[in-house]
Amino acid sequence: MSDRPNILLIIIDQFRADLLDGGLARTADLKNLAALADQSCMFRRHYSVTTPCGPSRVSLFTGQYAMNHRAIRNGTPLRHDTPNLAREMREAGYDPLLFGYTDVAQDPRVLPADDPRLTGYEELLPGFTEVVRQRQETDDTAWRDLLRSKGYDVPDGMDLYIPDGDSIDSPARYKAEDSDTAFITDRFLDHMSSQAPGWFATLNYIRPHPPLVAPAPYNRMYDPDDAPLPARPEDNALHPFVAAVQAARPASGLVKGFPDLKATTETVNRLRSIYLGLAAEVDHHVGRVVEWLKTSGRWEDTILVVTADHGEMLGDYGLWGKGTFHDAAFHVPLLIRVPGRRPGRIEAMTESIDVAPTILDLAGRQAPESMNGISLRTQIETLLGGKSVTFSEHDFADPVNPTTLQQILGLSAPLSNFAVLRTDTHRLVHFAGPLPQIAFDMTGAGESRDISAMPDQGAICLDLSRQMLCHRMAHPESTFARTMVIDGGVKKGPA
């Protein structure tokens, strides 16, 4: 590998870890990603530190917990001076190229009130050079123009994602070679083929993010009857938050054109099979990228990182989307291939905030003090080490237009959030408001049974609470945590 490697970061939206390693992998046939995993360092217990899309990507790029960057919702602005991966890579001499989107709401303090960038959250993270814009809700003009040039009738807005038929697994109205996944891959390959060595690029795949609609043959690639059954709780006593999420976020929200869709067993299986098909489509195009790297002679000079912003419940425990505390919403893949390093699997836990410091380290640049994450370079080199706990957050409020969840639960915006602590053996969920804690014993019934109210589990829950408090106290916003202005000037202590 050259002294100045190429670095490619691929982010797959709403892609569960068990598509590659776990329950869904027993059905999903993702040959290209599986082959890449065998050639990479695979972090088997890697978790996003927040959801949904905007906050999770901010954490991934800034290396900060949501409690520190505070861009906690789709639409909550990120402070304009927050250090991030793109800016740091630019300082390291790279031109950070973006294919797709970053979902970062802009800081209104530094823009005119009538600036169009202050009309939606799907904006650009400062530091990136936007090569191809693909913003699903607000601006995917380039892709739509391509469809029109090929003779497609392209409806406005999200109606483009209504299946072309009377069933939820009817095909998309565009062919597989013209899909959004194919489009972004084509544009990436076209542009990067002329790039000089020593580049850094981020390639974003919106799939398998909803709406769940896939072009043929991916729409029916998997038999619904073969899809793994969703996880179920041991009893019907629902925690108030779970009951509220089930009511506020039904299965019909994952598809367009079927507002009265009911979550019958058949419907759930079909939705899960469409999701698998979309994942297979992404896998095909990741395979094209890997093949291009190899045939163009770039493979041995390119560090390749593949991850996801967050997961998807996909009907597990009767839940859909990523706005809950279960592992399926936060557990995502992380594959890092460094030429010359032996592949392997890391069993210890890691977090999405570790991705940016790792890429910076591999590029020869020290991560800024503001980043809470750690470099995983040592783990890549030794296949050992990791974290004893991971920490994730989710804010389910809207301070302007209160969410359905807020209204059901009767919570103000400051109280509408939760945090999750994971250890090797347990999970603790703590809510900011009056909702009761939740705890799971992952060596027993796992997420199927809440142990928090069991008398013999009180000491364990107390210790988990202590660990969560300690973790939060040890990871505050730290831009100047090691800096002192003293006699003699500005000094910094060791990391």
Coordinates of C-alpha atoms in Angstrom, one line a residue:
M1 CA 0.0 0.0 0.0
S2 CA 1.3 3.5 -0.8
D3 CA 2.2 6.1 1.8
R4 CA -0.9 8.0 0.8
P5 CA -3.7 5.4 0.4
N6 CA -7.0 5.8 -1.3
I7 CA -9.8 5.6 1.3
L8 CA -13.4 4.6 0.4
L9 CA -16.1 4.8 3.0
I10 CA -19.4 3.1 2.0
I11 CA -22.4 3.9 4.1
I12 CA -25.5 1.7 3.6
D13 CA -28.7 3.2 5.0
Q14 CA -30.8 1.3 7.5
F15 CA -28.8 -1.9 7.0
R16 CA -29.0 -4.4 9.9
A17 CA -25.9 -6.2 11.1
D18 CA -27.5 -9.6 11.0
L19 CA -27.8 -9.3 7.2
L20 CA -24.2 -10.3 7.2
D21 CA -23.8 -12.0 10.5
G22 CA -26.8 -13.4 12.2
G23 CA -30.4 -14.3 11.7
L24 CA -31.2 -12.6 8.4
A25 CA -27.9 -13.8 6.9
R26 CA -29.2 -17.3 6.9
T27 CA -31.7 -16.2 4.2
A28 CA -30.0 -13.2 2.6
D29 CA -27.6 -14.1 -0.1
L30 CA -25.2 -11.2 0.0
K31 CA -22.2 -12.8 -1.8
N32 CA -20.2 -9.7 -2.4
L33 CA -20.4 -8.3 1.1
A34 CA -19.8 -11.7 2.6
A35 CA -16.7 -12.1 0.5
L36 CA -15.5 -8.7 1.5
A37 CA -16.1 -9.6 5.2
D38 CA -13.9 -12.6 4.7
Q39 CA -11.1 -10.2 3.5
S40 CA -11.6 -7.6 6.1
C41 CA -11.5 -6.9 9.8
M42 CA -15.2 -7.5 10.8
F43 CA -16.4 -5.9 14.0
R44 CA -19.2 -8.2 15.0
R45 CA -20.6 -6.1 17.8
H46 CA -20.6 -2.6 16.3
Y47 CA -23.4 -0.2 17.3
S48 CA -24.6 3.2 16.1
V49 CA -24.6 5.7 18.9
T50 CA -27.9 7.3 17.9
T51 CA -30.8 7.3 15.4
P52 CA -32.3 8.3 13.1
C53 CA -30.5 9.2 9.8
G54 CA -29.4 12.8 10.4
P55 CA -28.1 12.4 14.0
S56 CA -26.5 9.0 13.3
R57 CA -24.5 10.4 10.3
V58 CA -23.5 13.5 12.4
S59 CA -22.1 11.1 15.0
L60 CA -20.4 9.0 12.4
F61 CA -18.7 12.0 10.8
T62 CA -18.0 14.0 14.0
G63 CA -17.0 11.1 16.2
Q64 CA -19.3 12.6 18.9
Y65 CA -22.1 11.2 20.9
A66 CA -25.5 12.9 20.3
M67 CA -25.3 14.3 23.8
N68 CA -22.4 16.4 22.7
H69 CA -23.1 17.4 19.1
R70 CA -26.8 17.9 19.9
A71 CA -27.9 17.5 16.3
I72 CA -30.3 15.1 17.8
R73 CA -33.2 15.0 15.3
N74 CA -33.6 15.2 11.5
G75 CA -33.7 18.9 11.3
T76 CA -31.8 19.9 14.4
P77 CA -28.9 22.0 13.3
L78 CA -25.3 21.0 13.7
R79 CA -23.0 23.8 15.1
H80 CA -21.1 25.2 12.1
D81 CA -17.7 24.9 13.8
T82 CA -18.0 21.3 14.8
P83 CA -14.9 19.4 13.7
N84 CA -15.7 16.5 11.4
L85 CA -14.1 13.8 9.2
A86 CA -14.5 15.7 5.9
R87 CA -12.8 18.8 7.3
E88 CA -10.0 16.9 8.9
M89 CA -9.3 14.9 5.8
R90 CA -9.2 18.1 3.8
E91 CA -6.6 19.4 6.3
A92 CA -4.7 16.1 5.7
G93 CA -4.5 17.0 2.0
Y94 CA -7.4 14.9 0.7
D95 CA -10.4 16.3 -1.3
P96 CA -13.3 14.6 0.5
L97 CA -15.7 13.5 -2.3
L98 CA -19.3 12.8 -1.6
F99 CA -21.6 10.6 -3.6
G100 CA -25.1 10.8 -2.1
Y101 CA -26.1 12.7 1.0
T102 CA -25.2 13.5 4.6
D103 CA -28.5 14.7 6.1
V104 CA -27.1 17.6 8.1
A105 CA -29.3 20.6 9.0
Q106 CA -27.3 23.8 8.7
D107 CA -26.5 26.3 11.5
P108 CA -28.9 29.2 11.1
R109 CA -26.6 31.6 12.9
V110 CA -24.2 31.8 10.0
L111 CA -26.6 31.9 7.0
P112 CA -29.1 34.5 5.8
A113 CA -32.7 33.8 6.9
D114 CA -33.8 33.3 3.3
D115 CA -31.0 30.9 2.4
P116 CA -32.5 27.8 0.7
R117 CA -30.2 25.6 2.8
L118 CA -32.4 26.5 5.7
T119 CA -35.5 24.8 4.3
G120 CA -34.7 21.1 5.1
Y121 CA -32.4 18.8 6.9
E122 CA -31.0 17.0 3.9
E123 CA -28.1 19.3 3.6
L124 CA -24.3 19.0 3.1
L125 CA -21.8 18.4 6.0
P126 CA -19.2 21.2 5.8
G127 CA -16.0 20.0 4.3
F128 CA -17.3 17.7 1.6
T129 CA -17.1 18.2 -2.1
E130 CA -20.6 17.2 -3.4
V131 CA -20.0 15.2 -6.6
V132 CA -23.4 13.7 -7.0
R133 CA -26.4 15.0 -5.1
Q134 CA -29.0 12.4 -4.1
R135 CA -31.4 13.6 -1.4
Q136 CA -34.4 11.4 -1.3
E137 CA -37.0 13.8 0.0
T138 CA -35.8 17.2 -1.4
D139 CA -33.4 16.9 -4.3
D140 CA -32.7 13.8 -6.4
T141 CA -33.1 15.7 -9.6
A142 CA -30.1 14.1 -11.3
W143 CA -31.6 10.6 -11.0
R144 CA -35.1 11.7 -11.9
D145 CA -33.8 13.5 -15.0
L146 CA -32.0 10.3 -16.0
L147 CA -35.3 8.4 -15.7
R148 CA -37.1 10.9 -17.8
S149 CA -34.4 10.8 -20.5
K150 CA -35.0 7.1 -20.7
G151 CA -38.8 7.5 -21.2
Y152 CA -40.1 6.9 -17.7
D153 CA -43.2 8.7 -16.5
V154 CA -41.7 10.2 -13.3
P155 CA -44.4 11.4 -10.7
D156 CA -43.6 14.1 -8.3
G157 CA -42.3 13.6 -4.8
M158 CA -42.5 10.3 -3.0
D159 CA -45.1 8.9 -5.4
L160 CA -42.2 7.6 -7.4
Y161 CA -41.9 4.9 -4.8
I162 CA -45.4 3.5 -5.2
P163 CA -45.1 -0.1 -6.5
D164 CA -46.2 -0.7 -10.1
G165 CA -49.0 -3.0 -9.2
D166 CA -51.6 -3.9 -6.6
S167 CA -49.4 -5.7 -4.2
I168 CA -46.7 -4.3 -1.8
D169 CA -44.2 -6.5 -3.5
S170 CA -45.1 -5.4 -7.0
P171 CA -41.9 -4.1 -8.8
A172 CA -40.8 -0.5 -8.8
R173 CA -41.8 1.6 -11.8
Y174 CA -38.1 1.6 -12.9
K175 CA -35.8 -1.2 -14.0
A176 CA -33.0 -2.5 -11.9
E177 CA -30.4 -0.9 -14.1
D178 CA -32.1 2.4 -13.7
S179 CA -32.7 2.3 -9.9
D180 CA -31.4 4.9 -7.4
T181 CA -28.8 2.3 -6.3
A182 CA -27.6 1.6 -9.8
F183 CA -27.5 5.4 -10.5
I184 CA -25.3 6.3 -7.6
T185 CA -22.9 3.4 -8.4
D186 CA -22.7 4.3 -12.1
R187 CA -21.9 7.9 -11.3
F188 CA -19.3 6.9 -8.7
L189 CA -17.5 4.6 -11.1
D190 CA -17.7 7.2 -13.9
H191 CA -16.2 9.9 -11.8
M192 CA -13.6 7.9 -9.9
S193 CA -12.1 6.2 -12.9
S194 CA -10.2 9.4 -13.7
Q195 CA -9.2 10.3 -10.1
A196 CA -5.5 10.4 -9.4
P197 CA -4.2 8.2 -6.6
G198 CA -4.6 9.4 -3.1
W199 CA -8.3 10.1 -2.9
F200 CA -11.0 9.9 -0.2
A201 CA -14.6 9.3 -1.2
T202 CA -17.8 8.5 0.6
L203 CA -20.4 6.5 -1.3
N204 CA -23.9 6.5 0.2
Y205 CA -26.6 4.0 -0.6
I206 CA -30.1 5.0 0.4
R207 CA -31.3 1.4 0.3
P208 CA -32.7 -0.6 2.0
H209 CA -34.1 2.5 3.7
P210 CA -37.9 2.8 3.1
P211 CA -40.1 3.2 1.1
L212 CA -39.7 -0.5 0.6
V213 CA -40.1 -0.9 -3.1
A214 CA -37.6 -2.8 -5.2
P215 CA -37.2 -3.2 -9.0
A216 CA -37.5 -6.6 -10.5
P217 CA -36.1 -9.2 -9.8
Y218 CA -35.3 -7.9 -6.3
N219 CA -38.9 -7.3 -5.4
R220 CA -39.6 -11.1 -5.3
M221 CA -36.1 -12.5 -5.1
Y222 CA -37.0 -14.0 -1.7
D223 CA -40.0 -16.1 -0.9
P224 CA -42.0 -14.4 1.9
D225 CA -42.4 -17.8 3.5
D226 CA -38.7 -18.2 3.7
A227 CA -38.1 -14.9 5.5
P228 CA -37.0 -15.4 9.1
L229 CA -39.8 -14.8 11.5
P230 CA -39.7 -11.6 13.5
A231 CA -38.7 -11.8 17.2
R232 CA -41.5 -11.8 19.7
P233 CA -41.7 -10.9 23.4
E234 CA -42.3 -13.7 26.0
D235 CA -45.4 -12.0 27.3
N236 CA -47.9 -9.4 26.2
A237 CA -47.2 -6.8 28.9
L238 CA -46.0 -3.9 26.8
H239 CA -43.8 -1.2 28.2
P240 CA -45.6 2.2 27.6
F241 CA -43.0 3.3 25.1
V242 CA -43.2 0.1 23.1
A243 CA -47.0 0.4 23.0
A244 CA -46.8 4.0 21.9
V245 CA -44.3 3.1 19.1
Q246 CA -46.5 0.3 17.9
A247 CA -49.4 2.8 17.7
A248 CA -47.5 5.7 16.2
R249 CA -45.3 3.8 13.6
P250 CA -47.3 1.1 11.9
A251 CA -46.1 -1.2 9.1
S252 CA -47.9 0.9 6.5
G253 CA -45.3 3.6 7.1
L254 CA -42.7 1.5 5.3
V255 CA -44.4 1.5 1.9
K256 CA -46.1 4.0 -0.3
G257 CA -49.6 3.6 -1.7
F258 CA -51.0 1.3 0.9
P259 CA -52.2 3.5 3.8
D260 CA -54.6 0.9 5.2
L261 CA -52.0 -1.9 5.3
K262 CA -52.3 -4.2 8.3
A263 CA -49.4 -6.0 9.8
T264 CA -50.7 -9.5 9.2
T265 CA -48.3 -12.4 9.1
E266 CA -48.4 -12.4 5.3
T267 CA -47.7 -8.6 5.2
V268 CA -44.9 -8.8 7.7
N269 CA -43.2 -11.6 5.7
R270 CA -43.6 -9.7 2.5
L271 CA -42.1 -6.6 3.9
R272 CA -39.2 -8.5 5.3
S273 CA -38.6 -10.2 1.9
I274 CA -38.6 -6.9 0.1
Y275 CA -36.1 -5.5 2.6
L276 CA -33.9 -8.6 1.8
G277 CA -34.3 -7.9 -1.9
L278 CA -33.2 -4.3 -1.5
A279 CA -30.2 -5.4 0.5
A280 CA -29.3 -7.9 -2.3
E281 CA -29.5 -5.1 -4.8
V282 CA -27.0 -3.0 -2.8
D283 CA -24.8 -6.1 -2.5
H284 CA -24.7 -6.4 -6.3
H285 CA -23.5 -2.8 -6.7
V286 CA -21.0 -3.0 -3.9
G287 CA -19.7 -6.0 -5.9
R288 CA -19.3 -3.8 -8.9
V289 CA -17.3 -1.3 -6.9
V290 CA -15.0 -4.0 -5.5
E291 CA -14.5 -5.4 -9.0
W292 CA -13.6 -2.0 -10.3
L293 CA -11.0 -1.5 -7.6
K294 CA -9.4 -4.8 -8.5
T295 CA -9.5 -4.5 -12.3
S296 CA -8.3 -0.9 -12.3
G297 CA -5.3 -1.8 -10.1
R298 CA -6.5 0.2 -7.1
W299 CA -7.4 -2.7 -4.8
E300 CA -4.0 -2.9 -3.0
D301 CA -3.8 0.8 -2.5
T302 CA -7.3 1.4 -1.2
I303 CA -8.5 1.2 2.4
L304 CA -12.2 0.1 2.3
V305 CA -14.6 0.8 5.1
V306 CA -18.2 -0.4 4.9
T307 CA -20.8 0.4 7.6
A308 CA -24.4 1.6 8.1
D309 CA -25.9 4.6 9.8
H310 CA -28.4 2.6 11.8
G311 CA -30.6 -0.6 11.6
E312 CA -34.2 -1.4 11.1
M313 CA -36.7 -3.2 13.4
L314 CA -38.4 -4.9 10.5
G315 CA -41.3 -6.1 12.6
D316 CA -39.3 -7.5 15.5
Y317 CA -41.4 -7.1 18.7
G318 CA -44.1 -5.6 16.5
L319 CA -42.0 -2.5 15.7
W320 CA -40.9 -0.9 12.5
G321 CA -38.2 1.7 11.7
K322 CA -35.3 2.7 14.0
G323 CA -36.8 4.8 16.7
T324 CA -36.6 2.2 19.5
F325 CA -34.0 0.8 21.9
H326 CA -33.6 -2.7 20.6
D327 CA -30.3 -4.0 19.2
A328 CA -31.9 -4.3 15.7
A329 CA -32.2 -0.5 15.5
F330 CA -28.5 0.2 16.5
H331 CA -26.5 -2.9 15.6
V332 CA -24.8 -2.3 12.2
P333 CA -22.0 -3.9 10.3
L334 CA -18.4 -2.5 10.2
L335 CA -15.9 -4.0 7.8
I336 CA -12.5 -2.4 7.4
R337 CA -10.1 -3.8 4.8
V338 CA -6.5 -2.4 5.0
P339 CA -4.3 -3.9 2.3
G340 CA -1.6 -6.0 3.9
R341 CA -3.5 -6.7 7.1
R342 CA -4.8 -10.1 7.8
P343 CA -8.6 -10.4 8.0
G344 CA -10.4 -11.5 11.1
R345 CA -13.3 -11.0 13.4
I346 CA -13.4 -8.8 16.4
E347 CA -15.8 -9.9 19.2
A348 CA -15.4 -6.9 21.5
M349 CA -17.9 -4.0 21.1
T350 CA -17.2 -0.8 19.1
E351 CA -19.3 2.3 18.3
S352 CA -20.0 4.4 15.2
I353 CA -18.1 7.3 16.7
D354 CA -14.9 5.2 16.3
V355 CA -15.1 5.2 12.5
A356 CA -13.9 8.8 11.9
P357 CA -10.9 8.6 14.3
T358 CA -10.0 5.3 12.7
I359 CA -10.0 6.7 9.2
L360 CA -8.0 9.7 10.3
D361 CA -5.5 7.5 12.0
L362 CA -5.1 5.4 8.9
A363 CA -4.7 8.6 6.9
G364 CA -1.9 9.7 9.2
R365 CA -3.8 12.4 11.0
Q366 CA -4.6 12.7 14.7
A367 CA -8.3 13.0 15.6
P368 CA -9.4 16.3 17.1
E369 CA -10.0 16.5 20.9
S370 CA -13.8 16.9 20.3
M371 CA -14.1 13.3 19.1
N372 CA -15.4 10.9 21.7
G373 CA -14.5 7.8 19.6
I374 CA -11.3 5.9 19.5
S375 CA -9.1 4.7 16.6
L376 CA -9.5 1.0 15.9
R377 CA -6.2 0.8 14.2
T378 CA -4.7 -1.4 17.0
Q379 CA -7.7 -3.8 16.7
I380 CA -7.2 -4.0 13.0
E381 CA -3.5 -4.8 13.4
T382 CA -3.9 -7.3 16.3
L383 CA -7.5 -8.5 16.0
L384 CA -7.8 -7.9 19.7
G385 CA -9.4 -5.3 22.0
G386 CA -12.5 -3.2 22.0
K387 CA -14.9 -1.6 24.5
S388 CA -16.5 -3.0 27.6
V389 CA -19.7 -0.9 27.1
T390 CA -21.4 1.0 24.3
F391 CA -23.8 3.9 24.6
S392 CA -26.6 5.0 22.3
E393 CA -29.3 7.7 22.4
H394 CA -32.6 8.5 20.6
D395 CA -34.7 11.7 20.8
F396 CA -38.3 11.2 19.8
A397 CA -39.5 14.8 20.2
D398 CA -40.2 17.7 17.9
P399 CA -40.1 21.0 19.7
V400 CA -42.1 22.8 17.0
N401 CA -44.7 20.2 16.1
P402 CA -44.9 17.6 18.9
T403 CA -44.7 14.0 17.6
T404 CA -47.3 11.4 17.9
L405 CA -45.2 9.6 20.5
Q406 CA -45.0 12.8 22.6
Q407 CA -48.7 13.2 22.5
I408 CA -49.5 9.5 23.4
L409 CA -47.0 9.5 26.3
G410 CA -47.7 13.1 27.4
L411 CA -44.1 14.2 27.4
S412 CA -42.5 17.5 26.7
A413 CA -39.6 17.7 24.3
P414 CA -36.8 17.7 27.0
L415 CA -38.2 14.5 28.5
S416 CA -38.7 12.7 25.1
N417 CA -35.5 10.7 24.8
F418 CA -33.8 7.6 26.1
A419 CA -30.3 6.2 26.4
V420 CA -29.1 2.6 26.1
L421 CA -26.1 1.1 27.8
R422 CA -24.8 -2.3 26.6
T423 CA -22.4 -4.6 28.4
D424 CA -21.3 -8.1 27.3
T425 CA -24.2 -9.5 29.3
H426 CA -26.9 -6.9 29.7
R427 CA -28.8 -3.9 28.3
L428 CA -30.2 -0.9 30.2
V429 CA -32.6 1.6 28.8
H430 CA -33.2 4.8 30.7
F431 CA -35.7 7.4 29.8
A432 CA -35.4 11.1 30.6
G433 CA -39.0 11.4 31.7
P434 CA -41.2 9.3 34.1
L435 CA -41.2 6.2 31.9
P436 CA -39.7 3.2 33.8
Q437 CA -36.3 1.7 33.1
I438 CA -36.0 -1.4 31.0
A439 CA -33.3 -4.0 31.4
F440 CA -32.4 -7.2 29.5
D441 CA -30.3 -10.2 30.4
M442 CA -28.7 -11.1 27.1
T443 CA -27.4 -14.4 28.5
G444 CA -31.0 -15.4 29.2
A445 CA -34.2 -14.4 27.4
G446 CA -32.5 -11.3 25.9
E447 CA -34.9 -8.6 24.6
S448 CA -37.9 -10.9 24.9
R449 CA -38.1 -10.3 28.7
D450 CA -37.7 -7.1 30.7
I451 CA -35.9 -8.0 34.0
S452 CA -36.0 -4.5 35.5
A453 CA -38.9 -5.1 37.9
M454 CA -37.7 -8.5 39.1
P455 CA -36.8 -8.3 42.8
D456 CA -33.7 -10.5 42.4
Q457 CA -32.3 -8.2 39.6
G458 CA -32.3 -5.0 41.5
A459 CA -28.6 -5.0 42.2
I460 CA -27.8 -5.7 38.5
C461 CA -30.0 -2.8 37.4
L462 CA -28.5 -0.5 40.0
D463 CA -25.0 -1.4 38.7
L464 CA -26.0 -0.8 35.1
S465 CA -27.4 2.6 36.1
R466 CA -24.1 3.4 37.8
Q467 CA -22.2 2.4 34.7
M468 CA -24.4 4.6 32.5
L469 CA -23.9 7.6 34.7
C470 CA -20.1 7.0 34.8
H471 CA -20.0 6.7 31.0
R472 CA -21.9 10.0 30.5
M473 CA -19.7 11.8 33.0
A474 CA -16.5 10.5 31.3
H475 CA -17.5 11.6 27.8
P476 CA -18.7 15.2 27.9
E477 CA -18.1 17.6 25.0
S478 CA -14.4 17.9 25.0
T479 CA -13.2 20.5 22.5
F480 CA -11.1 22.2 25.1
A481 CA -11.0 19.5 27.8
R482 CA -7.2 19.1 27.5
T483 CA -6.5 22.8 26.9
M484 CA -5.4 25.3 29.5
V485 CA -4.7 29.0 29.1
I486 CA -1.9 29.6 31.6
D487 CA 1.1 31.7 32.3
G488 CA 3.2 31.1 29.2
G489 CA 0.3 30.7 26.7
V490 CA -2.1 28.0 25.6
K491 CA -1.0 24.5 26.6
K492 CA -2.5 21.0 26.0
G493 CA -2.3 18.0 28.1
P494 CA -1.8 14.5 26.8
A495 CA -4.7 12.6 25.2

